[in-house]
């Protein structure tokens, strides 16, 4: 629901968010009250010491004060349980209760200060009583400090603009005042988000690229969040409902539209060949991450294998390789790829905004010059990811309407300049002129590798690219079609990154708004059920999100309450992704897509003992929605992708009678 308005400003917390913190405080307060009562009853005969009368009065008043606070918190919890997310009417008394609760902090602080002063005076009484008073003072100040911290967390810098009387309902879309108000909110929100990003990335440099990335990131966040009035718990509840709704739809016996066609024998053989190539080149994409990923994959032996080289002086073998590599990184690269020092042309771990680490090596097994670009590993890389505007891509080809993700495009241009202008590729092909060029990468590195392959296509017509878990919001439609001839993407399960784009995020926001507006359960029950479902599974069928009467072309009243000033950017008319703003047109993933899809219900963790995967060519439209699930993040991890890919390839090689229709299934134990 919309954030609460207290003291004339909006806060990033709703009136139904106080159930869990209230229950926790209630538990602490009741235990505290019982402990003080037992202390007083058991030791009141020992309060005849100097200052004992004052101490007795202190305990009695503390018991009364705690009883009043317990009653107030109980009322807050009961009221917070009422209504639904979009029906705050039963909770209209919440603001008054919060004013009372905040007012009670004043006598509590005074009494805690008196207790601290009593301890400082060193009044000699029973040691147990003294210890109880010390514990009371400590608990009081801990609760006060936690309350202050909570206030700082839920403080909304833009809340002062939500003055009392400001209409929260939808305004006419042609209203000049509404447009001015929305524009002012977005401008202010951009400034606030830029300040937040600068604080979070305070250790990042202050060059021109970094300043541009700060502005781009702030613009993205302000554009996404400025037209809705949601608090974080609303989003969490919406995601929990969407996951159950999604699983319910998958388990429904109703037929679903199939967008892929059954592959013929040629396509099946091509799939096997490309899977083998993916398995081979994934080693280079993983090697580009350096020693952190290697030690993560080999927690018991990794440090021993690469640790010696970290402290060892450089040998002449290292001097054969160009770049600014570190010994720890280079040792892990050798271990991951199985190559020799002399097989590497250049290894760079230079890392700045829009400038990614990469390596260039000679792969004699596949007779290729491999360029591997590293994925996200630093704050600078995250800023590159979040520079999500589109910019034109100048290519020497006949493709029209060439647009790409700005941050990744800038990173690809940097690697291109290093490879071509610095003569790195020329050096590699002077050693092995008959080899072909292959560009690989994972995640952010996959996006940069795909754009780099597009840039190098005119110089190296035989270039190939293998993009592992690439971001969806990368290429315009025309570039996506063009890239199918020489780029192959690999996606595992419900990995969120190949489904992540500004367009899909807008669609996710709309689905969250709709599902919570149609839900008739209180938020605390949604969150409890959602946590249980994520941890232990269960049946998703009993959902309070189904509509009684067909599809709606207009929002329900509850949905209106979740829009900030009737933002015109919100659409209710279809299930297709929302039309993005001009700066964020729809973008697509690169190349042909191989999808390793887990059959049946996904396991609740990445260590699920057995899984069965279907391997098939997929269309980009199958990744046009963000899927919610426990593996949406773990399926993106390079070590998990490598493990699944190794098992899939080995099982397909051992299979003599794999199905030839609709993809192939293999077991992963």
mmCIF file with all atom_site columns, C-alpha atoms in Angstrom, residues 287-380:
data_model
loop_
_atom_site.group_PDB
_atom_site.id
_atom_site.type_symbol
_atom_site.label_atom_id
_atom_site.label_alt_id
_atom_site.label_comp_id
_atom_site.label_asym_id
_atom_site.label_entity_id
_atom_site.label_seq_id
_atom_site.pdbx_PDB_ins_code
_atom_site.Cartn_x
_atom_site.Cartn_y
_atom_site.Cartn_z
_atom_site.occupancy
_atom_site.B_iso_or_equiv
_atom_site.pdbx_formal_charge
_atom_site.auth_seq_id
_atom_site.auth_comp_id
_atom_site.auth_asym_id
_atom_site.auth_atom_id
_atom_site.pdbx_PDB_model_num
ATOM 1  C CA . UNK A 1 287 ? 39.172 -18.244 -16.361 1.00 0.00 ? 287 UNK A CA 1
ATOM 2  C CA . UNK A 1 288 ? 38.600 -14.543 -17.061 1.00 0.00 ? 288 UNK A CA 1
ATOM 3  C CA . UNK A 1 289 ? 37.260 -14.177 -13.493 1.00 0.00 ? 289 UNK A CA 1
ATOM 4  C CA . UNK A 1 290 ? 40.732 -14.971 -12.131 1.00 0.00 ? 290 UNK A CA 1
ATOM 5  C CA . UNK A 1 291 ? 41.555 -16.464 -8.746  1.00 0.00 ? 291 UNK A CA 1
ATOM 6  C CA . UNK A 1 292 ? 38.282 -15.563 -6.852  1.00 0.00 ? 292 UNK A CA 1
ATOM 7  C CA . UNK A 1 293 ? 36.141 -17.923 -8.945  1.00 0.00 ? 293 UNK A CA 1
ATOM 8  C CA . UNK A 1 294 ? 38.847 -20.599 -9.018  1.00 0.00 ? 294 UNK A CA 1
ATOM 9  C CA . UNK A 1 295 ? 39.135 -20.681 -5.215  1.00 0.00 ? 295 UNK A CA 1
ATOM 10 C CA . UNK A 1 296 ? 35.331 -20.575 -4.899  1.00 0.00 ? 296 UNK A CA 1
ATOM 11 C CA . UNK A 1 297 ? 35.080 -23.639 -7.180  1.00 0.00 ? 297 UNK A CA 1
ATOM 12 C CA . UNK A 1 298 ? 37.947 -25.396 -5.363  1.00 0.00 ? 298 UNK A CA 1
ATOM 13 C CA . UNK A 1 299 ? 37.598 -24.309 -1.722  1.00 0.00 ? 299 UNK A CA 1
ATOM 14 C CA . UNK A 1 300 ? 39.901 -26.986 -0.290  1.00 0.00 ? 300 UNK A CA 1
ATOM 15 C CA . UNK A 1 301 ? 42.688 -27.145 -2.870  1.00 0.00 ? 301 UNK A CA 1
ATOM 16 C CA . UNK A 1 302 ? 42.417 -23.895 -4.811  1.00 0.00 ? 302 UNK A CA 1
ATOM 17 C CA . UNK A 1 303 ? 44.362 -21.715 -2.411  1.00 0.00 ? 303 UNK A CA 1
ATOM 18 C CA . UNK A 1 304 ? 47.194 -24.238 -2.226  1.00 0.00 ? 304 UNK A CA 1
ATOM 19 C CA . UNK A 1 305 ? 47.420 -24.459 -6.022  1.00 0.00 ? 305 UNK A CA 1
ATOM 20 C CA . UNK A 1 306 ? 47.556 -20.734 -6.718  1.00 0.00 ? 306 UNK A CA 1
ATOM 21 C CA . UNK A 1 307 ? 48.864 -19.446 -3.381  1.00 0.00 ? 307 UNK A CA 1
ATOM 22 C CA . UNK A 1 308 ? 52.491 -20.185 -4.136  1.00 0.00 ? 308 UNK A CA 1
ATOM 23 C CA . UNK A 1 309 ? 52.475 -18.085 -7.289  1.00 0.00 ? 309 UNK A CA 1
ATOM 24 C CA . UNK A 1 310 ? 51.006 -15.095 -5.448  1.00 0.00 ? 310 UNK A CA 1
ATOM 25 C CA . UNK A 1 311 ? 54.202 -14.541 -3.478  1.00 0.00 ? 311 UNK A CA 1
ATOM 26 C CA . UNK A 1 312 ? 56.686 -16.005 -5.963  1.00 0.00 ? 312 UNK A CA 1
ATOM 27 C CA . UNK A 1 313 ? 58.792 -13.627 -8.029  1.00 0.00 ? 313 UNK A CA 1
ATOM 28 C CA . UNK A 1 314 ? 57.950 -13.311 -11.717 1.00 0.00 ? 314 UNK A CA 1
ATOM 29 C CA . UNK A 1 315 ? 59.734 -15.796 -13.942 1.00 0.00 ? 315 UNK A CA 1
ATOM 30 C CA . UNK A 1 316 ? 60.735 -15.416 -17.551 1.00 0.00 ? 316 UNK A CA 1
ATOM 31 C CA . UNK A 1 317 ? 57.603 -17.378 -18.533 1.00 0.00 ? 317 UNK A CA 1
ATOM 32 C CA . UNK A 1 318 ? 55.439 -14.553 -17.229 1.00 0.00 ? 318 UNK A CA 1
ATOM 33 C CA . UNK A 1 319 ? 57.368 -11.986 -19.253 1.00 0.00 ? 319 UNK A CA 1
ATOM 34 C CA . UNK A 1 320 ? 56.289 -13.753 -22.440 1.00 0.00 ? 320 UNK A CA 1
ATOM 35 C CA . UNK A 1 321 ? 52.713 -12.583 -21.823 1.00 0.00 ? 321 UNK A CA 1
ATOM 36 C CA . UNK A 1 322 ? 51.653 -9.008  -22.377 1.00 0.00 ? 322 UNK A CA 1
ATOM 37 C CA . UNK A 1 323 ? 49.277 -7.063  -20.156 1.00 0.00 ? 323 UNK A CA 1
ATOM 38 C CA . UNK A 1 324 ? 48.972 -6.130  -16.519 1.00 0.00 ? 324 UNK A CA 1
ATOM 39 C CA . UNK A 1 325 ? 48.113 -9.561  -15.081 1.00 0.00 ? 325 UNK A CA 1
ATOM 40 C CA . UNK A 1 326 ? 48.786 -10.499 -11.458 1.00 0.00 ? 326 UNK A CA 1
ATOM 41 C CA . UNK A 1 327 ? 50.487 -13.757 -10.557 1.00 0.00 ? 327 UNK A CA 1
ATOM 42 C CA . UNK A 1 328 ? 47.506 -15.026 -8.517  1.00 0.00 ? 328 UNK A CA 1
ATOM 43 C CA . UNK A 1 329 ? 45.142 -14.407 -11.424 1.00 0.00 ? 329 UNK A CA 1
ATOM 44 C CA . UNK A 1 330 ? 47.465 -15.869 -14.014 1.00 0.00 ? 330 UNK A CA 1
ATOM 45 C CA . UNK A 1 331 ? 48.074 -19.041 -12.031 1.00 0.00 ? 331 UNK A CA 1
ATOM 46 C CA . UNK A 1 332 ? 44.329 -19.652 -11.709 1.00 0.00 ? 332 UNK A CA 1
ATOM 47 C CA . UNK A 1 333 ? 43.902 -19.002 -15.442 1.00 0.00 ? 333 UNK A CA 1
ATOM 48 C CA . UNK A 1 334 ? 46.504 -21.647 -16.211 1.00 0.00 ? 334 UNK A CA 1
ATOM 49 C CA . UNK A 1 335 ? 44.802 -24.104 -13.866 1.00 0.00 ? 335 UNK A CA 1
ATOM 50 C CA . UNK A 1 336 ? 41.331 -23.467 -15.361 1.00 0.00 ? 336 UNK A CA 1
ATOM 51 C CA . UNK A 1 337 ? 42.247 -23.605 -19.048 1.00 0.00 ? 337 UNK A CA 1
ATOM 52 C CA . UNK A 1 338 ? 45.051 -26.160 -18.905 1.00 0.00 ? 338 UNK A CA 1
ATOM 53 C CA . UNK A 1 339 ? 47.140 -24.020 -21.266 1.00 0.00 ? 339 UNK A CA 1
ATOM 54 C CA . UNK A 1 340 ? 50.824 -23.071 -20.997 1.00 0.00 ? 340 UNK A CA 1
ATOM 55 C CA . UNK A 1 341 ? 52.396 -19.663 -20.449 1.00 0.00 ? 341 UNK A CA 1
ATOM 56 C CA . UNK A 1 342 ? 53.389 -19.433 -24.105 1.00 0.00 ? 342 UNK A CA 1
ATOM 57 C CA . UNK A 1 343 ? 49.749 -19.894 -25.217 1.00 0.00 ? 343 UNK A CA 1
ATOM 58 C CA . UNK A 1 344 ? 48.685 -16.508 -23.812 1.00 0.00 ? 344 UNK A CA 1
ATOM 59 C CA . UNK A 1 345 ? 49.102 -13.342 -25.827 1.00 0.00 ? 345 UNK A CA 1
ATOM 60 C CA . UNK A 1 346 ? 47.649 -10.809 -23.420 1.00 0.00 ? 346 UNK A CA 1
ATOM 61 C CA . UNK A 1 347 ? 46.057 -10.875 -19.953 1.00 0.00 ? 347 UNK A CA 1
ATOM 62 C CA . UNK A 1 348 ? 44.600 -7.663  -18.539 1.00 0.00 ? 348 UNK A CA 1
ATOM 63 C CA . UNK A 1 349 ? 42.889 -7.153  -15.183 1.00 0.00 ? 349 UNK A CA 1
ATOM 64 C CA . UNK A 1 350 ? 42.599 -3.398  -15.577 1.00 0.00 ? 350 UNK A CA 1
ATOM 65 C CA . UNK A 1 351 ? 39.137 -2.628  -14.172 1.00 0.00 ? 351 UNK A CA 1
ATOM 66 C CA . UNK A 1 352 ? 37.307 0.698   -14.393 1.00 0.00 ? 352 UNK A CA 1
ATOM 67 C CA . UNK A 1 353 ? 33.819 1.860   -15.321 1.00 0.00 ? 353 UNK A CA 1
ATOM 68 C CA . UNK A 1 354 ? 33.210 0.903   -18.990 1.00 0.00 ? 354 UNK A CA 1
ATOM 69 C CA . UNK A 1 355 ? 36.612 -0.881  -19.061 1.00 0.00 ? 355 UNK A CA 1
ATOM 70 C CA . UNK A 1 356 ? 36.556 -4.642  -18.475 1.00 0.00 ? 356 UNK A CA 1
ATOM 71 C CA . UNK A 1 357 ? 39.369 -7.155  -17.858 1.00 0.00 ? 357 UNK A CA 1
ATOM 72 C CA . UNK A 1 358 ? 40.011 -9.613  -20.681 1.00 0.00 ? 358 UNK A CA 1
ATOM 73 C CA . UNK A 1 359 ? 42.492 -12.199 -21.900 1.00 0.00 ? 359 UNK A CA 1
ATOM 74 C CA . UNK A 1 360 ? 43.690 -13.386 -25.309 1.00 0.00 ? 360 UNK A CA 1
ATOM 75 C CA . UNK A 1 361 ? 44.997 -16.929 -25.741 1.00 0.00 ? 361 UNK A CA 1
ATOM 76 C CA . UNK A 1 362 ? 45.840 -19.455 -28.433 1.00 0.00 ? 362 UNK A CA 1
ATOM 77 C CA . UNK A 1 363 ? 43.600 -22.521 -28.208 1.00 0.00 ? 363 UNK A CA 1
ATOM 78 C CA . UNK A 1 364 ? 45.459 -25.206 -30.141 1.00 0.00 ? 364 UNK A CA 1
ATOM 79 C CA . UNK A 1 365 ? 42.809 -27.843 -29.491 1.00 0.00 ? 365 UNK A CA 1
ATOM 80 C CA . UNK A 1 366 ? 40.132 -25.889 -31.406 1.00 0.00 ? 366 UNK A CA 1
ATOM 81 C CA . UNK A 1 367 ? 42.651 -23.957 -33.533 1.00 0.00 ? 367 UNK A CA 1
ATOM 82 C CA . UNK A 1 368 ? 41.281 -20.616 -32.444 1.00 0.00 ? 368 UNK A CA 1
ATOM 83 C CA . UNK A 1 369 ? 42.386 -17.291 -31.015 1.00 0.00 ? 369 UNK A CA 1
ATOM 84 C CA . UNK A 1 370 ? 40.166 -16.880 -27.945 1.00 0.00 ? 370 UNK A CA 1
ATOM 85 C CA . UNK A 1 371 ? 39.228 -13.508 -26.479 1.00 0.00 ? 371 UNK A CA 1
ATOM 86 C CA . UNK A 1 372 ? 37.533 -13.936 -23.087 1.00 0.00 ? 372 UNK A CA 1
ATOM 87 C CA . UNK A 1 373 ? 35.898 -10.938 -21.372 1.00 0.00 ? 373 UNK A CA 1
ATOM 88 C CA . UNK A 1 374 ? 35.269 -10.996 -17.634 1.00 0.00 ? 374 UNK A CA 1
ATOM 89 C CA . UNK A 1 375 ? 31.788 -10.630 -16.154 1.00 0.00 ? 375 UNK A CA 1
ATOM 90 C CA . UNK A 1 376 ? 30.632 -8.585  -13.180 1.00 0.00 ? 376 UNK A CA 1
ATOM 91 C CA . UNK A 1 377 ? 33.066 -8.703  -10.253 1.00 0.00 ? 377 UNK A CA 1
ATOM 92 C CA . UNK A 1 378 ? 33.333 -5.134  -8.922  1.00 0.00 ? 378 UNK A CA 1
ATOM 93 C CA . UNK A 1 379 ? 31.378 -1.954  -8.224  1.00 0.00 ? 379 UNK A CA 1
ATOM 94 C CA . UNK A 1 380 ? 32.742 -0.525  -11.466 1.00 0.00 ? 380 UNK A CA 1
#
